[in-house]
GROMACS .gro file of N, CA and C in nm:
model
  537
    1GLY      N    1   0.087  -0.090  -0.003
    1GLY     CA    2   0.011   0.005   0.003
    1GLY      C    3   0.101   0.122  -0.009
    2LYS      N    4   0.010   0.225  -0.041
    2LYS     CA    5   0.101   0.351  -0.056
    2LYS      C    6   0.057   0.451   0.061
    3GLY      N    7   0.124   0.547   0.094
    3GLY     CA    8   0.108   0.656   0.189
    3GLY      C    9   0.187   0.777   0.161
    4VAL      N   10   0.186   0.875   0.267
    4VAL     CA   11   0.251   0.994   0.261
    4VAL      C   12   0.332   1.026   0.385
    5ILE      N   13   0.444   1.107   0.317
    5ILE     CA   14   0.580   1.148   0.398
    5ILE      C   15   0.544   1.279   0.395
    6GLU      N   16   0.540   1.378   0.525
    6GLU     CA   17   0.554   1.516   0.541
    6GLU      C   18   0.693   1.544   0.628
    7VAL      N   19   0.779   1.630   0.564
    7VAL     CA   20   0.888   1.667   0.605
    7VAL      C   21   0.879   1.812   0.638
    8ARG      N   22   0.931   1.852   0.780
    8ARG     CA   23   0.952   1.996   0.813
    8ARG      C   24   1.067   2.019   0.855
    9VAL      N   25   1.125   2.152   0.777
    9VAL     CA   26   1.238   2.188   0.781
    9VAL      C   27   1.246   2.325   0.844
   10LEU      N   28   1.356   2.297   0.968
   10LEU     CA   29   1.366   2.445   1.042
   10LEU      C   30   1.513   2.488   1.040
   11THR      N   31   1.528   2.600   1.019
   11THR     CA   32   1.686   2.681   1.040
   11THR      C   33   1.688   2.627   1.182
   12ALA      N   34   1.835   2.665   1.221
   12ALA     CA   35   1.898   2.663   1.356
   12ALA      C   36   1.828   2.751   1.466
   13ASN      N   37   1.762   2.863   1.415
   13ASN     CA   38   1.687   2.938   1.461
   13ASN      C   39   1.519   2.913   1.515
   14GLY      N   40   1.501   2.791   1.440
   14GLY     CA   41   1.358   2.752   1.464
   14GLY      C   42   1.262   2.834   1.352
   15ILE      N   43   1.330   2.868   1.266
   15ILE     CA   44   1.243   2.969   1.157
   15ILE      C   45   1.204   2.845   1.040
   16PRO      N   46   1.086   2.843   1.000
   16PRO     CA   47   1.076   2.753   0.848
   16PRO      C   48   1.164   2.780   0.772
   17ALA      N   49   1.239   2.667   0.714
   17ALA     CA   50   1.325   2.687   0.590
   17ALA      C   51   1.254   2.690   0.481
   18SER      N   52   1.308   2.754   0.367
   18SER     CA   53   1.265   2.780   0.226
   18SER      C   54   1.403   2.736   0.140
   19GLN      N   55   1.362   2.683   0.026
   19GLN     CA   56   1.443   2.647  -0.091
   19GLN      C   57   1.584   2.541  -0.033
   20ALA      N   58   1.561   2.465   0.051
   20ALA     CA   59   1.615   2.338   0.090
   20ALA      C   60   1.581   2.244   0.007
   21THR      N   61   1.660   2.142  -0.042
   21THR     CA   62   1.622   2.057  -0.107
   21THR      C   63   1.601   1.906  -0.023
   22VAL      N   64   1.499   1.824  -0.024
   22VAL     CA   65   1.459   1.711   0.043
   22VAL      C   66   1.473   1.606  -0.009
   23TRP      N   67   1.523   1.482   0.011
   23TRP     CA   68   1.544   1.368  -0.041
   23TRP      C   69   1.481   1.248   0.041
   24VAL      N   70   1.391   1.170   0.010
   24VAL     CA   71   1.357   1.070   0.097
   24VAL      C   72   1.378   0.942   0.021
   25LYS      N   73   1.436   0.820   0.096
   25LYS     CA   74   1.473   0.712   0.028
   25LYS      C   75   1.421   0.578   0.107
   26ARG      N   76   1.369   0.506   0.063
   26ARG     CA   77   1.284   0.390   0.114
   26ARG      C   78   1.428   0.288   0.164
   27VAL      N   79   1.424   0.240   0.267
   27VAL     CA   80   1.529   0.148   0.339
   27VAL      C   81   1.534   0.006   0.263
   28GLY      N   82   1.397  -0.036   0.262
   28GLY     CA   83   1.396  -0.195   0.204
   28GLY      C   84   1.345  -0.192   0.066
   29LEU      N   85   1.289  -0.276   0.030
   29LEU     CA   86   1.203  -0.305  -0.110
   29LEU      C   87   1.068  -0.315  -0.082
   30PRO      N   88   1.010  -0.292  -0.177
   30PRO     CA   89   1.032  -0.243  -0.305
   30PRO      C   90   1.108  -0.088  -0.284
   31ALA      N   91   1.218  -0.086  -0.367
   31ALA     CA   92   1.291   0.070  -0.363
   31ALA      C   93   1.187   0.142  -0.425
   32ASP      N   94   1.186   0.270  -0.319
   32ASP     CA   95   1.112   0.402  -0.337
   32ASP      C   96   1.197   0.526  -0.317
   33GLN      N   97   1.165   0.619  -0.373
   33GLN     CA   98   1.219   0.765  -0.343
   33GLN      C   99   1.191   0.873  -0.411
   34ALA      N  100   1.186   0.977  -0.361
   34ALA     CA  101   1.154   1.107  -0.409
   34ALA      C  102   1.226   1.226  -0.385
   35GLU      N  103   1.207   1.346  -0.430
   35GLU     CA  104   1.286   1.463  -0.415
   35GLU      C  105   1.209   1.588  -0.434
   36GLY      N  106   1.228   1.653  -0.350
   36GLY     CA  107   1.164   1.808  -0.386
   36GLY      C  108   1.229   1.940  -0.301
   37VAL      N  109   1.167   2.048  -0.329
   37VAL     CA  110   1.244   2.166  -0.265
   37VAL      C  111   1.127   2.213  -0.150
   38VAL      N  112   1.197   2.240  -0.039
   38VAL     CA  113   1.087   2.275   0.077
   38VAL      C  114   1.035   2.436   0.057
   39GLU      N  115   0.914   2.472   0.073
   39GLU     CA  116   0.852   2.599   0.089
   39GLU      C  117   0.818   2.628   0.214
   40LYS      N  118   0.834   2.753   0.262
   40LYS     CA  119   0.781   2.769   0.390
   40LYS      C  120   0.778   2.662   0.510
   41GLY      N  121   0.885   2.556   0.513
   41GLY     CA  122   0.932   2.509   0.599
   41GLY      C  123   0.864   2.369   0.600
   42ILE      N  124   0.768   2.316   0.484
   42ILE     CA  125   0.733   2.174   0.490
   42ILE      C  126   0.728   2.146   0.364
   43ILE      N  127   0.725   2.007   0.316
   43ILE     CA  128   0.706   1.952   0.217
   43ILE      C  129   0.635   1.816   0.195
   44ARG      N  130   0.555   1.784   0.121
   44ARG     CA  131   0.481   1.660   0.117
   44ARG      C  132   0.520   1.571  -0.006
   45PHE      N  133   0.520   1.432   0.036
   45PHE     CA  134   0.552   1.353  -0.072
   45PHE      C  135   0.431   1.259  -0.076
   46ASP      N  136   0.377   1.228  -0.171
   46ASP     CA  137   0.255   1.160  -0.183
   46ASP      C  138   0.258   1.016  -0.263
   47SER      N  139   0.190   0.911  -0.264
   47SER     CA  140   0.221   0.798  -0.332
   47SER      C  141   0.341   0.716  -0.311
   48LEU      N  142   0.380   0.690  -0.178
   48LEU     CA  143   0.498   0.631  -0.134
   48LEU      C  144   0.465   0.497  -0.063
   49PHE      N  145   0.533   0.382  -0.096
   49PHE     CA  146   0.518   0.269  -0.039
   49PHE      C  147   0.527   0.270   0.104
   50GLU      N  148   0.464   0.193   0.217
   50GLU     CA  149   0.506   0.219   0.342
   50GLU      C  150   0.591   0.145   0.371
   51GLY      N  151   0.667   0.174   0.489
   51GLY     CA  152   0.786   0.148   0.526
   51GLY      C  153   0.866   0.262   0.593
   52VAL      N  154   0.999   0.208   0.629
   52VAL     CA  155   1.092   0.306   0.663
   52VAL      C  156   1.173   0.385   0.554
   53TYR      N  157   1.198   0.503   0.589
   53TYR     CA  158   1.244   0.613   0.463
   53TYR      C  159   1.350   0.676   0.553
   54ALA      N  160   1.473   0.674   0.475
   54ALA     CA  161   1.598   0.808   0.538
   54ALA      C  162   1.564   0.902   0.474
   55VAL      N  163   1.557   1.032   0.522
   55VAL     CA  164   1.554   1.149   0.505
   55VAL      C  165   1.665   1.224   0.502
   56GLU      N  166   1.700   1.312   0.399
   56GLU     CA  167   1.807   1.384   0.399
   56GLU      C  168   1.787   1.542   0.331
   57VAL      N  169   1.802   1.635   0.393
   57VAL     CA  170   1.795   1.774   0.360
   57VAL      C  171   1.935   1.837   0.354
   58ARG      N  172   1.938   1.960   0.213
   58ARG     CA  173   2.061   2.030   0.216
   58ARG      C  174   1.990   2.174   0.185
   59ASP      N  175   2.046   2.271   0.254
   59ASP     CA  176   2.014   2.428   0.200
   59ASP      C  177   2.125   2.469   0.106
   60SER      N  178   2.091   2.602   0.056
   60SER     CA  179   2.235   2.657  -0.036
   60SER      C  180   2.339   2.709   0.037
   61LEU      N  181   2.320   2.729   0.169
   61LEU     CA  182   2.443   2.761   0.264
   61LEU      C  183   2.526   2.647   0.269
   62GLY      N  184   2.479   2.508   0.278
   62GLY     CA  185   2.567   2.402   0.302
   62GLY      C  186   2.521   2.349   0.426
   63ARG      N  187   2.413   2.396   0.483
   63ARG     CA  188   2.372   2.340   0.600
   63ARG      C  189   2.296   2.197   0.559
   64GLY      N  190   2.254   2.104   0.662
   64GLY     CA  191   2.203   1.981   0.640
   64GLY      C  192   2.166   1.908   0.766
   65ALA      N  193   2.084   1.825   0.711
   65ALA     CA  194   2.020   1.743   0.830
   65ALA      C  195   1.974   1.594   0.773
   66ARG      N  196   1.979   1.496   0.862
   66ARG     CA  197   1.921   1.357   0.807
   66ARG      C  198   1.819   1.305   0.930
   67GLY      N  199   1.742   1.244   0.888
   67GLY     CA  200   1.669   1.192   0.972
   67GLY      C  201   1.591   1.033   0.919
   68GLU      N  202   1.476   0.993   1.002
   68GLU     CA  203   1.420   0.870   0.971
   68GLU      C  204   1.249   0.887   1.000
   69VAL      N  205   1.192   0.822   0.907
   69VAL     CA  206   1.056   0.847   0.900
   69VAL      C  207   0.946   0.732   0.843
   70VAL      N  208   0.870   0.683   0.912
   70VAL     CA  209   0.810   0.564   0.872
   70VAL      C  210   0.670   0.578   0.830
   71ILE      N  211   0.620   0.533   0.717
   71ILE     CA  212   0.493   0.541   0.680
   71ILE      C  213   0.427   0.399   0.763
   72PRO      N  214   0.358   0.403   0.840
   72PRO     CA  215   0.317   0.280   0.923
   72PRO      C  216   0.205   0.168   0.845
   73ALA      N  217   0.133   0.209   0.748
   73ALA     CA  218   0.034   0.137   0.683
   73ALA      C  219  -0.007   0.201   0.551
   74PRO      N  220  -0.071   0.122   0.470
   74PRO     CA  221  -0.143   0.204   0.368
   74PRO      C  222  -0.223   0.303   0.407
   75ARG      N  223  -0.231   0.429   0.311
   75ARG     CA  224  -0.314   0.547   0.323
   75ARG      C  225  -0.287   0.601   0.446
   76GLN      N  226  -0.174   0.602   0.541
   76GLN     CA  227  -0.142   0.663   0.657
   76GLN      C  228  -0.018   0.752   0.614
   77ALA      N  229   0.021   0.846   0.703
   77ALA     CA  230   0.125   0.943   0.696
   77ALA      C  231   0.217   0.923   0.790
   78GLY      N  232   0.364   0.963   0.756
   78GLY     CA  233   0.456   0.946   0.851
   78GLY      C  234   0.530   1.103   0.839
   79TRP      N  235   0.560   1.154   0.958
   79TRP     CA  236   0.637   1.301   0.931
   79TRP      C  237   0.720   1.314   1.028
   80VAL      N  238   0.843   1.388   0.979
   80VAL     CA  239   0.946   1.404   1.065
   80VAL      C  240   0.974   1.562   1.088
   81SER      N  241   1.052   1.632   1.173
   81SER     CA  242   1.098   1.745   1.171
   81SER      C  243   1.232   1.777   1.177
   82LEU      N  244   1.314   1.845   1.087
   82LEU     CA  245   1.451   1.816   1.088
   82LEU      C  246   1.524   1.981   1.098
   83VAL      N  247   1.606   1.990   1.177
   83VAL     CA  248   1.666   2.136   1.191
   83VAL      C  249   1.807   2.134   1.121
   84LEU      N  250   1.831   2.221   1.034
   84LEU     CA  251   1.935   2.249   0.965
   84LEU      C  252   2.070   2.287   1.041
   85ALA      N  253   2.173   2.207   1.004
   85ALA     CA  254   2.298   2.212   1.112
   85ALA      C  255   2.429   2.193   1.038
   86GLU      N  256   2.543   2.217   1.114
   86GLU     CA  257   2.659   2.189   1.042
   86GLU      C  258   2.653   2.045   1.025
   87THR      N  259   2.702   1.984   0.905
   87THR     CA  260   2.741   1.834   0.859
   87THR      C  261   2.870   1.811   0.802
   88GLY      N  262   2.891   1.689   0.791
   88GLY     CA  263   3.017   1.636   0.720
   88GLY      C  264   2.988   1.507   0.654
   89SER      N  265   3.069   1.444   0.609
   89SER     CA  266   3.052   1.368   0.486
   89SER      C  267   3.123   1.213   0.544
   90VAL      N  268   3.075   1.096   0.492
   90VAL     CA  269   3.153   0.953   0.502
   90VAL      C  270   3.165   0.941   0.339
   91ALA      N  271   3.314   0.865   0.314
   91ALA     CA  272   3.316   0.840   0.194
   91ALA      C  273   3.436   0.718   0.217
   92GLY      N  274   3.433   0.600   0.138
   92GLY     CA  275   3.495   0.502   0.154
   92GLY      C  276   3.475   0.407   0.035
   93PHE      N  277   3.494   0.276   0.093
   93PHE     CA  278   3.495   0.145  -0.007
   93PHE      C  279   3.488   0.059   0.079
   94PHE      N  280   3.414  -0.028   0.011
   94PHE     CA  281   3.347  -0.199   0.050
   94PHE      C  282   3.434  -0.275  -0.001
   95LEU      N  283   3.533  -0.361   0.057
   95LEU     CA  284   3.586  -0.465   0.000
   95LEU      C  285   3.567  -0.618   0.038
   96GLY      N  286   3.622  -0.713  -0.035
   96GLY     CA  287   3.592  -0.848   0.010
   96GLY      C  288   3.687  -0.877   0.116
   97VAL      N  289   3.657  -1.027   0.149
   97VAL     CA  290   3.730  -1.065   0.246
   97VAL      C  291   3.908  -1.060   0.225
   98ASP      N  292   3.903  -1.083   0.095
   98ASP     CA  293   4.062  -1.050   0.063
   98ASP      C  294   4.116  -0.924   0.071
   99LYS      N  295   4.029  -0.822   0.125
   99LYS     CA  296   4.079  -0.680   0.128
   99LYS      C  297   4.110  -0.631   0.005
  100LYS      N  298   4.078  -0.675  -0.110
  100LYS     CA  299   4.131  -0.647  -0.246
  100LYS      C  300   3.984  -0.630  -0.339
  101THR      N  301   3.913  -0.740  -0.345
  101THR     CA  302   3.801  -0.717  -0.444
  101THR      C  303   3.682  -0.635  -0.405
  102PRO      N  304   3.648  -0.530  -0.506
  102PRO     CA  305   3.525  -0.433  -0.459
  102PRO      C  306   3.395  -0.522  -0.417
  103VAL      N  307   3.332  -0.473  -0.343
  103VAL     CA  308   3.198  -0.517  -0.335
  103VAL      C  309   3.111  -0.422  -0.390
  104SER      N  310   3.055  -0.498  -0.502
  104SER     CA  311   2.969  -0.400  -0.594
  104SER      C  312   2.875  -0.481  -0.664
  105PRO      N  313   2.743  -0.475  -0.675
  105PRO     CA  314   2.649  -0.352  -0.601
  105PRO      C  315   2.624  -0.405  -0.454
  106ALA      N  316   2.655  -0.330  -0.371
  106ALA     CA  317   2.622  -0.368  -0.216
  106ALA      C  318   2.528  -0.261  -0.176
  107ARG      N  319   2.443  -0.295  -0.062
  107ARG     CA  320   2.348  -0.199   0.024
  107ARG      C  321   2.465  -0.158   0.117
  108LEU      N  322   2.425  -0.024   0.147
  108LEU     CA  323   2.476   0.063   0.261
  108LEU      C  324   2.393   0.102   0.338
  109SER      N  325   2.410   0.136   0.462
  109SER     CA  326   2.297   0.185   0.561
  109SER      C  327   2.379   0.275   0.655
  110LEU      N  328   2.337   0.400   0.668
  110LEU     CA  329   2.409   0.468   0.775
  110LEU      C  330   2.292   0.519   0.903
  111PHE      N  331   2.359   0.474   1.027
  111PHE     CA  332   2.278   0.484   1.134
  111PHE      C  333   2.316   0.579   1.223
  112SER      N  334   2.220   0.678   1.309
  112SER     CA  335   2.281   0.766   1.419
  112SER      C  336   2.207   0.698   1.524
  113GLY      N  337   2.283   0.620   1.625
  113GLY     CA  338   2.182   0.583   1.734
  113GLY      C  339   2.133   0.453   1.666
  114GLU      N  340   1.975   0.442   1.671
  114GLU     CA  341   1.907   0.341   1.633
  114GLU      C  342   1.829   0.390   1.514
  115LYS      N  343   1.856   0.524   1.480
  115LYS     CA  344   1.796   0.568   1.347
  115LYS      C  345   1.844   0.539   1.211
  116HIS      N  346   1.782   0.499   1.144
  116HIS     CA  347   1.840   0.471   1.005
  116HIS      C  348   1.813   0.607   0.898
  117ILE      N  349   1.959   0.658   0.893
  117ILE     CA  350   1.932   0.801   0.839
  117ILE      C  351   1.988   0.799   0.691
  118GLY      N  352   2.040   0.699   0.642
  118GLY     CA  353   2.089   0.678   0.511
  118GLY      C  354   2.121   0.561   0.440
  119VAL      N  355   2.087   0.537   0.300
  119VAL     CA  356   2.103   0.422   0.232
  119VAL      C  357   2.155   0.497   0.077
  120ALA      N  358   2.251   0.389   0.076
  120ALA     CA  359   2.346   0.379  -0.058
  120ALA      C  360   2.385   0.251  -0.107
  121THR      N  361   2.408   0.264  -0.237
  121THR     CA  362   2.491   0.154  -0.314
  121THR      C  363   2.625   0.178  -0.364
  122THR      N  364   2.697   0.076  -0.329
  122THR     CA  365   2.842   0.115  -0.378
  122THR      C  366   2.842   0.116  -0.555
  123LEU      N  367   2.960   0.179  -0.598
  123LEU     CA  368   2.986   0.189  -0.713
  123LEU      C  369   3.057   0.066  -0.763
  124PRO      N  370   3.087   0.042  -0.901
  124PRO     CA  371   3.167  -0.064  -0.928
  124PRO      C  372   3.289  -0.082  -0.883
  125ASP      N  373   3.355   0.007  -0.813
  125ASP     CA  374   3.492  -0.014  -0.769
  125ASP      C  375   3.475  -0.024  -0.613
  126GLY      N  376   3.353  -0.049  -0.588
  126GLY     CA  377   3.309  -0.042  -0.418
  126GLY      C  378   3.282   0.078  -0.344
  127ALA      N  379   3.319   0.175  -0.421
  127ALA     CA  380   3.313   0.332  -0.357
  127ALA      C  381   3.182   0.331  -0.303
  128PHE      N  382   3.155   0.445  -0.200
  128PHE     CA  383   3.046   0.482  -0.148
  128PHE      C  384   3.083   0.619  -0.076
  129GLN      N  385   2.962   0.705  -0.051
  129GLN     CA  386   2.968   0.812   0.011
  129GLN      C  387   2.820   0.845   0.070
  130PHE      N  388   2.825   0.937   0.191
  130PHE     CA  389   2.700   0.959   0.276
  130PHE      C  390   2.723   1.126   0.255
  131GLU      N  391   2.676   1.196   0.226
  131GLU     CA  392   2.694   1.359   0.256
  131GLU      C  393   2.572   1.405   0.381
  132ASN      N  394   2.602   1.531   0.406
  132ASN     CA  395   2.490   1.585   0.493
  132ASN      C  396   2.484   1.522   0.640
  133VAL      N  397   2.569   1.446   0.674
  133VAL     CA  398   2.601   1.362   0.805
  133VAL      C  399   2.589   1.445   0.923
  134PRO      N  400   2.482   1.445   1.013
  134PRO     CA  401   2.500   1.524   1.121
  134PRO      C  402   2.615   1.497   1.210
  135MET      N  403   2.664   1.579   1.272
  135MET     CA  404   2.766   1.592   1.390
  135MET      C  405   2.745   1.463   1.471
  136GLY      N  406   2.858   1.417   1.542
  136GLY     CA  407   2.849   1.330   1.618
  136GLY      C  408   2.856   1.150   1.599
  137ARG      N  409   2.837   1.060   1.647
  137ARG     CA  410   2.883   0.925   1.642
  137ARG      C  411   2.771   0.864   1.552
  138PHE      N  412   2.836   0.795   1.458
  138PHE     CA  413   2.762   0.733   1.355
  138PHE      C  414   2.814   0.571   1.326
  139HIS      N  415   2.740   0.507   1.237
  139HIS     CA  416   2.786   0.373   1.196
  139HIS      C  417   2.709   0.324   1.072
  140VAL      N  418   2.794   0.275   0.980
  140VAL     CA  419   2.777   0.200   0.858
  140VAL      C  420   2.802   0.064   0.862
  141GLU      N  421   2.666   0.024   0.800
  141GLU     CA  422   2.658  -0.122   0.773
  141GLU      C  423   2.676  -0.168   0.621
  142GLY      N  424   2.724  -0.259   0.578
  142GLY     CA  425   2.724  -0.296   0.425
  142GLY      C  426   2.685  -0.428   0.446
  143TYR      N  427   2.623  -0.460   0.332
  143TYR     CA  428   2.562  -0.600   0.294
  143TYR      C  429   2.577  -0.654   0.164
  144ASN      N  430   2.642  -0.754   0.139
  144ASN     CA  431   2.668  -0.802  -0.002
  144ASN      C  432   2.572  -0.911  -0.032
  145PRO      N  433   2.470  -0.867  -0.116
  145PRO     CA  434   2.354  -0.942  -0.151
  145PRO      C  435   2.429  -1.070  -0.212
  146GLY      N  436   2.504  -1.094  -0.281
  146GLY     CA  437   2.580  -1.199  -0.357
  146GLY      C  438   2.618  -1.328  -0.265
  147THR      N  439   2.691  -1.280  -0.140
  147THR     CA  440   2.753  -1.384  -0.036
  147THR      C  441   2.655  -1.394   0.072
  148GLY      N  442   2.585  -1.289   0.117
  148GLY     CA  443   2.533  -1.267   0.233
  148GLY      C  444   2.623  -1.226   0.348
  149ARG      N  445   2.755  -1.180   0.313
  149ARG     CA  446   2.837  -1.124   0.413
  149ARG      C  447   2.797  -0.999   0.456
  150ARG      N  448   2.862  -0.929   0.567
  150ARG     CA  449   2.821  -0.809   0.595
  150ARG      C  450   2.957  -0.745   0.662
  151ALA      N  451   2.976  -0.604   0.666
  151ALA     CA  452   3.061  -0.524   0.729
  151ALA      C  453   3.012  -0.422   0.819
  152GLU      N  454   3.091  -0.371   0.883
  152GLU     CA  455   3.063  -0.259   0.963
  152GLU      C  456   3.171  -0.153   0.992
  153GLY      N  457   3.129  -0.026   1.012
  153GLY     CA  458   3.216   0.077   1.060
  153GLY      C  459   3.167   0.171   1.136
  154LEU      N  460   3.253   0.201   1.242
  154LEU     CA  461   3.203   0.328   1.331
  154LEU      C  462   3.294   0.439   1.323
  155ALA      N  463   3.226   0.549   1.340
  155ALA     CA  464   3.323   0.676   1.339
  155ALA      C  465   3.241   0.809   1.402
  156ILE      N  466   3.306   0.948   1.423
  156ILE     CA  467   3.250   1.025   1.473
  156ILE      C  468   3.303   1.161   1.391
  157LEU      N  469   3.190   1.228   1.378
  157LEU     CA  470   3.203   1.368   1.294
  157LEU      C  471   3.227   1.460   1.390
  158SER      N  472   3.299   1.559   1.404
  158SER     CA  473   3.317   1.648   1.517
  158SER      C  474   3.360   1.794   1.430
  159VAL      N  475   3.366   1.809   1.309
  159VAL     CA  476   3.394   1.955   1.280
  159VAL      C  477   3.329   1.965   1.146
  160ASP      N  478   3.242   2.083   1.143
  160ASP     CA  479   3.182   2.103   0.999
  160ASP      C  480   3.271   2.092   0.874
  161GLY      N  481   3.201   2.023   0.785
  161GLY     CA  482   3.276   2.010   0.664
  161GLY      C  483   3.368   1.878   0.670
  162GLN      N  484   3.398   1.814   0.785
  162GLN     CA  485   3.483   1.701   0.783
  162GLN      C  486   3.438   1.568   0.710
  163VAL      N  487   3.539   1.530   0.644
  163VAL     CA  488   3.513   1.405   0.560
  163VAL      C  489   3.575   1.291   0.613
  164VAL      N  490   3.492   1.165   0.686
  164VAL     CA  491   3.542   1.082   0.746
  164VAL      C  492   3.565   0.954   0.651
  165ALA      N  493   3.693   0.907   0.624
  165ALA     CA  494   3.720   0.784   0.523
  165ALA      C  495   3.677   0.661   0.589
  166MET      N  496   3.628   0.582   0.542
  166MET     CA  497   3.595   0.457   0.598
  166MET      C  498   3.615   0.354   0.512
  167LEU      N  499   3.692   0.239   0.546
  167LEU     CA  500   3.728   0.104   0.487
  167LEU      C  501   3.633  -0.005   0.521
  168LEU      N  502   3.535  -0.052   0.452
  168LEU     CA  503   3.439  -0.181   0.522
  168LEU      C  504   3.504  -0.314   0.426
  169VAL      N  505   3.523  -0.377   0.550
  169VAL     CA  506   3.569  -0.526   0.483
  169VAL      C  507   3.477  -0.656   0.533
  170GLU      N  508   3.449  -0.712   0.454
  170GLU     CA  509   3.336  -0.833   0.470
  170GLU      C  510   3.386  -0.918   0.594
  171GLU      N  511   3.317  -0.943   0.662
  171GLU     CA  512   3.333  -1.068   0.770
  171GLU      C  513   3.301  -1.186   0.720
  172GLY      N  514   3.409  -1.283   0.760
  172GLY     CA  515   3.378  -1.430   0.754
  172GLY      C  516   3.238  -1.478   0.795
  173LEU      N  517   3.188  -1.575   0.701
  173LEU     CA  518   3.072  -1.628   0.745
  173LEU      C  519   3.093  -1.723   0.874
  174GLY      N  520   3.178  -1.793   0.890
  174GLY     CA  521   3.206  -1.871   0.998
  174GLY      C  522   3.214  -2.038   0.934
  175SER      N  523   3.237  -2.119   1.023
  175SER     CA  524   3.237  -2.260   0.980
  175SER      C  525   3.186  -2.348   1.044
  176ILE      N  526   3.135  -2.487   0.982
  176ILE     CA  527   3.052  -2.578   1.051
  176ILE      C  528   3.164  -2.679   1.059
  177ALA      N  529   3.136  -2.756   1.189
  177ALA     CA  530   3.245  -2.878   1.179
  177ALA      C  531   3.130  -2.986   1.267
  178GLY      N  532   3.161  -3.120   1.213
  178GLY     CA  533   3.090  -3.193   1.263
  178GLY      C  534   3.146  -3.336   1.239
  179LYS      N  535   3.091  -3.431   1.306
  179LYS     CA  536   3.156  -3.582   1.310
  179LYS      C  537   3.090  -3.657   1.179
   0.00000   0.00000   0.00000
């Protein structure tokens, strides 16, 4: 079923923002996404599949924000309020267990605490990037759909405009032994 997402965007002073670009991207399948420009502090996205969405916003001055919103059921709405602030970026590579082979296409998820605030897919060389990441502690999880292997990285952004470099390496699946 399909529903609605409303995103409220405020400046650091609590004033409704205008002319900021907002992206919403569904975390799971089926893939769904939308993009628009906020006017008078609010934007509405109609006809999106129910589920969890990562939300990203950026204004013309380089301030940004990220958050999570859920459309709980068909014909229902989810909403989130975001405050524009200083942000940084995360850029890196996702490699296989051999630490040489790029993992692509792979699905990457960005988390702040328990909130799912970003979704990306690796490029053919295993590269990935998340922009407009809020200051503070975050983690990135990678998943290789071809092997079922995962990888995880943790980091902290502490300075506006900072770029954190991250290398994700697939973890082994373990082994089974028996008689």
